Coordinates of C-alpha atoms and ligand atoms in Angstrom, one line a residue:
M71 CA -11.1 16.7 8.9
Q72 CA -8.8 13.9 9.9
Q73 CA -5.3 14.8 8.8
I74 CA -3.1 11.8 7.9
A75 CA 0.7 11.6 7.4
I76 CA 2.1 8.8 5.3
F77 CA 5.7 7.7 6.2
A78 CA 7.3 6.1 3.2
S79 CA 10.8 5.8 1.9
G80 CA 10.5 3.6 -1.2
A81 CA 8.9 3.7 -4.6
G82 CA 5.6 4.8 -3.0
S83 CA 3.2 2.5 -4.8
N84 CA 1.2 2.0 -1.6
A85 CA 1.3 5.7 -0.9
A86 CA -0.1 6.4 -4.4
R87 CA -3.0 4.0 -3.9
I88 CA -3.8 5.6 -0.5
I89 CA -3.6 9.1 -1.9
D90 CA -5.9 8.1 -4.7
H91 CA -8.4 6.4 -2.4
F92 CA -8.8 9.4 -0.2
R93 CA -8.7 12.1 -2.9
Q94 CA -12.3 13.1 -2.7
H95 CA -12.9 11.9 0.9
P96 CA -15.1 14.3 2.9
T97 CA -13.4 13.8 6.3
I98 CA -10.0 12.2 5.6
K99 CA -7.1 14.1 4.1
I100 CA -3.5 13.0 3.2
S101 CA -1.7 16.1 4.5
L102 CA 1.9 15.1 4.6
I103 CA 4.4 12.6 3.2
V104 CA 7.3 11.9 5.6
C105 CA 10.4 10.3 4.0
N106 CA 14.0 9.6 5.2
K107 CA 15.5 9.0 1.7
P108 CA 16.3 11.9 -0.6
G109 CA 15.4 10.8 -4.2
A110 CA 12.9 8.2 -3.1
G111 CA 10.1 7.7 -5.7
V112 CA 7.4 8.6 -3.1
L113 CA 8.7 12.2 -3.2
N114 CA 7.9 12.5 -6.9
I115 CA 4.4 11.2 -6.2
A116 CA 4.0 13.8 -3.4
A117 CA 5.1 16.6 -5.7
Q118 CA 2.7 15.5 -8.5
E119 CA -0.1 15.4 -6.0
H120 CA 0.9 18.7 -4.3
I121 CA 1.2 17.1 -0.9
P122 CA 3.8 18.7 1.4
T123 CA 6.8 16.5 2.3
L124 CA 9.0 16.3 5.3
L125 CA 12.5 14.9 4.8
I126 CA 13.7 13.6 8.1
E127 CA 17.1 13.0 9.6
K128 CA 18.1 10.0 11.7
E129 CA 19.7 12.0 14.6
R130 CA 16.7 14.2 15.1
F131 CA 14.2 11.3 14.7
F132 CA 15.8 9.1 17.2
R133 CA 17.6 11.4 19.6
G134 CA 15.8 14.7 19.1
D135 CA 12.1 15.6 19.2
A136 CA 11.1 12.8 16.7
Y137 CA 9.6 15.7 14.6
L138 CA 6.6 15.7 16.9
P139 CA 6.2 19.5 16.7
Q140 CA 5.9 19.4 12.9
L141 CA 3.3 16.7 13.0
Q142 CA 1.3 18.5 15.7
E143 CA 1.5 21.8 13.9
L144 CA -0.2 20.2 10.9
N145 CA -2.8 18.6 13.2
I146 CA -1.8 15.2 12.1
S147 CA -4.0 12.8 14.0
F148 CA -3.0 9.5 12.4
V149 CA 0.1 8.0 10.8
V150 CA 0.3 5.4 8.1
L151 CA 3.6 3.5 7.5
A152 CA 3.8 2.4 3.9
G153 CA 7.3 1.1 3.2
F154 CA 9.0 3.0 6.0
L155 CA 11.9 1.0 7.4
W156 CA 13.0 2.8 10.6
K157 CA 11.7 1.8 14.0
I158 CA 9.3 4.4 15.4
P159 CA 10.7 6.1 18.4
S160 CA 8.8 5.8 21.7
A161 CA 8.0 9.5 21.8
L162 CA 6.0 9.1 18.6
V163 CA 4.4 5.8 19.6
Q164 CA 3.3 7.3 22.9
A165 CA 1.9 10.5 21.2
Y166 CA 0.0 8.3 18.6
T167 CA -1.0 5.2 20.6
R168 CA -3.1 3.0 18.3
R169 CA -2.9 5.9 15.8
I170 CA 0.0 4.5 13.8
V171 CA -0.5 1.5 11.4
N172 CA 2.1 -0.4 9.4
I173 CA 1.9 -2.7 6.4
H174 CA 4.3 -5.7 6.4
P175 CA 4.8 -7.8 3.3
A176 CA 4.4 -11.2 5.0
L177 CA 2.2 -13.1 7.5
L178 CA 3.5 -11.9 10.8
P179 CA 4.7 -13.0 13.3
K180 CA 6.7 -15.0 10.7
Y181 CA 9.3 -13.1 8.6
G182 CA 9.2 -9.9 10.7
G183 CA 11.8 -7.9 12.7
K184 CA 14.8 -5.8 12.0
G185 CA 16.2 -6.3 8.5
M186 CA 13.0 -8.0 7.3
Y187 CA 11.8 -5.6 4.7
G188 CA 11.0 -5.6 0.9
H189 CA 12.9 -8.2 -1.1
H190 CA 14.6 -9.6 2.0
V191 CA 11.2 -10.9 3.2
H192 CA 10.3 -12.5 -0.1
E193 CA 13.7 -14.1 -0.5
A194 CA 13.4 -15.7 3.0
V195 CA 9.9 -16.9 2.4
I196 CA 10.9 -18.6 -1.0
A197 CA 14.1 -20.1 0.6
A198 CA 12.0 -21.6 3.4
K199 CA 9.7 -23.2 0.7
E200 CA 6.6 -21.7 2.3
K201 CA 3.3 -22.6 0.6
Q202 CA 1.8 -19.2 1.3
S203 CA 2.6 -15.6 2.2
G204 CA 0.6 -12.4 2.3
I205 CA 0.3 -9.1 4.1
T206 CA -0.2 -8.0 7.6
I207 CA -1.6 -4.6 8.6
H208 CA -1.0 -3.9 12.3
Y209 CA -0.8 -1.2 14.9
V210 CA 2.7 0.0 15.7
D211 CA 4.3 -0.3 19.1
E212 CA 7.8 0.1 20.2
L213 CA 9.0 -3.2 18.7
Y214 CA 9.6 -4.0 15.1
D215 CA 6.6 -5.6 13.4
H216 CA 5.0 -6.4 16.7
G217 CA 1.8 -4.4 17.5
Q218 CA -1.7 -5.9 17.3
T219 CA -2.8 -7.3 14.0
I220 CA -5.7 -5.5 12.3
F221 CA -5.9 -7.5 9.0
Q222 CA -4.1 -10.2 7.1
A223 CA -4.6 -11.5 3.5
V224 CA -3.0 -14.6 2.1
C225 CA -1.6 -15.5 -1.3
I226 CA -0.6 -18.9 -2.5
I227 CA 3.0 -19.6 -3.5
E228 CA 3.4 -21.8 -6.6
E229 CA 6.4 -24.0 -7.2
D230 CA 7.8 -21.7 -9.9
D231 CA 7.3 -18.5 -7.9
T232 CA 10.5 -16.4 -7.3
P233 CA 11.1 -13.6 -4.8
E234 CA 10.2 -11.2 -7.7
T235 CA 6.9 -12.9 -8.6
L236 CA 6.0 -13.2 -4.9
A237 CA 6.7 -9.5 -4.5
Q238 CA 4.2 -8.8 -7.3
K239 CA 1.5 -10.9 -5.6
V240 CA 2.1 -9.3 -2.3
H241 CA 2.0 -5.8 -3.8
W242 CA -1.3 -6.6 -5.4
L243 CA -2.8 -7.6 -2.0
E244 CA -1.4 -4.4 -0.4
H245 CA -2.9 -2.2 -3.1
E246 CA -6.2 -4.0 -2.9
H247 CA -6.6 -3.9 0.9
F248 CA -4.5 -1.2 2.6
P249 CA -6.5 1.9 1.7
R250 CA -9.8 0.2 2.6
I251 CA -8.5 -1.0 6.0
I252 CA -7.1 2.5 6.8
E253 CA -10.5 3.9 6.1
E254 CA -12.2 1.3 8.4
V255 CA -9.8 2.0 11.2
L256 CA -10.3 5.7 10.9
S257 CA -14.0 5.5 10.8
K258 CA -13.9 3.9 14.2
K259 CA -11.9 6.7 15.6
R260 CA -14.2 9.6 14.8
Ligands
GAR444 C1 5.7 -2.7 0.7 O1 5.7 -4.0 0.1 C2 5.7 -2.8 2.2 O2 4.9 -3.9 2.7 C3 7.1 -2.9 2.6 O3 7.8 -2.1 1.7 C4 7.1 -2.0 0.5 C5 7.0 -0.6 0.0 O4 6.6 -0.6 -1.4 N1 7.3 -2.7 4.0 C6 8.2 -3.3 4.7 O5 8.9 -4.2 4.3 C7 8.2 -2.9 6.2 N2 9.0 -3.9 6.9 P1 6.0 0.7 -2.0 O6 7.1 1.8 -1.8 O7 5.9 0.5 -3.5 O8 4.7 1.1 -1.4

C-alpha cells in the first residue's frame, strides 16, 4: 500500500476530491492530512473521513525536524500539496525527492512565487488582462513554485471574468485533473 499525506491549509476542496478518488483504491491510501491552520475547513473534511490529522507549527517545521519522524512512522511515501502555502524545508524535499507534488492555480512560470496564492493569483491575472489562465501540477523543489512541471490545463478568460469567476474556473480544472494526475504519477513509482 502506498501511504499518502495531503498537506492543505485551506477549505480543502482539492483534498476532498483526492480523498474521494482514492477511497476504494487497492494500492493507494490517503493516510494523513497535514495542516498549519487551526480551524481550516480541511480539518473538518479529515474528521468526517476519519483520516488522522497533524497540525504543524512553524518553528518545528522550519527549524526543527520538519516532522519527518511522524511522516516516516506512518510510512508516508508520497506527499501532495493541495492549498499548502508554506515553502517546503530542504530536509523534507531531500527525504521525498520527486515524491512531493504541488498544485498551483495559474500557468507557471507566470504568477508563481512567494505571496502568489489563492485569490492573489487570480487578481494579478485579471489585472494583467491575460486571455487565459489555468493550473500547473509540478514536483516540489526547494524554491517556491519551481520544480518540474508534470501537467498543465488551460481555461479561457472572458472580458467579463472577475477574480472570483476565474477562481471558479480554475477550481473546476483542479478538481477535474489533480486526482487523476496524482494516480498517474504514483503508478509510475511502484
Ligand atoms: C487551490 O486553488 C490551490 O491551487 C491553491 O490553493 C487553493 C486551495 O483550495 N494553492 C496555491 O495557491 C499554492 N500557491 P482548496 O483548499 O479548496 O483545495
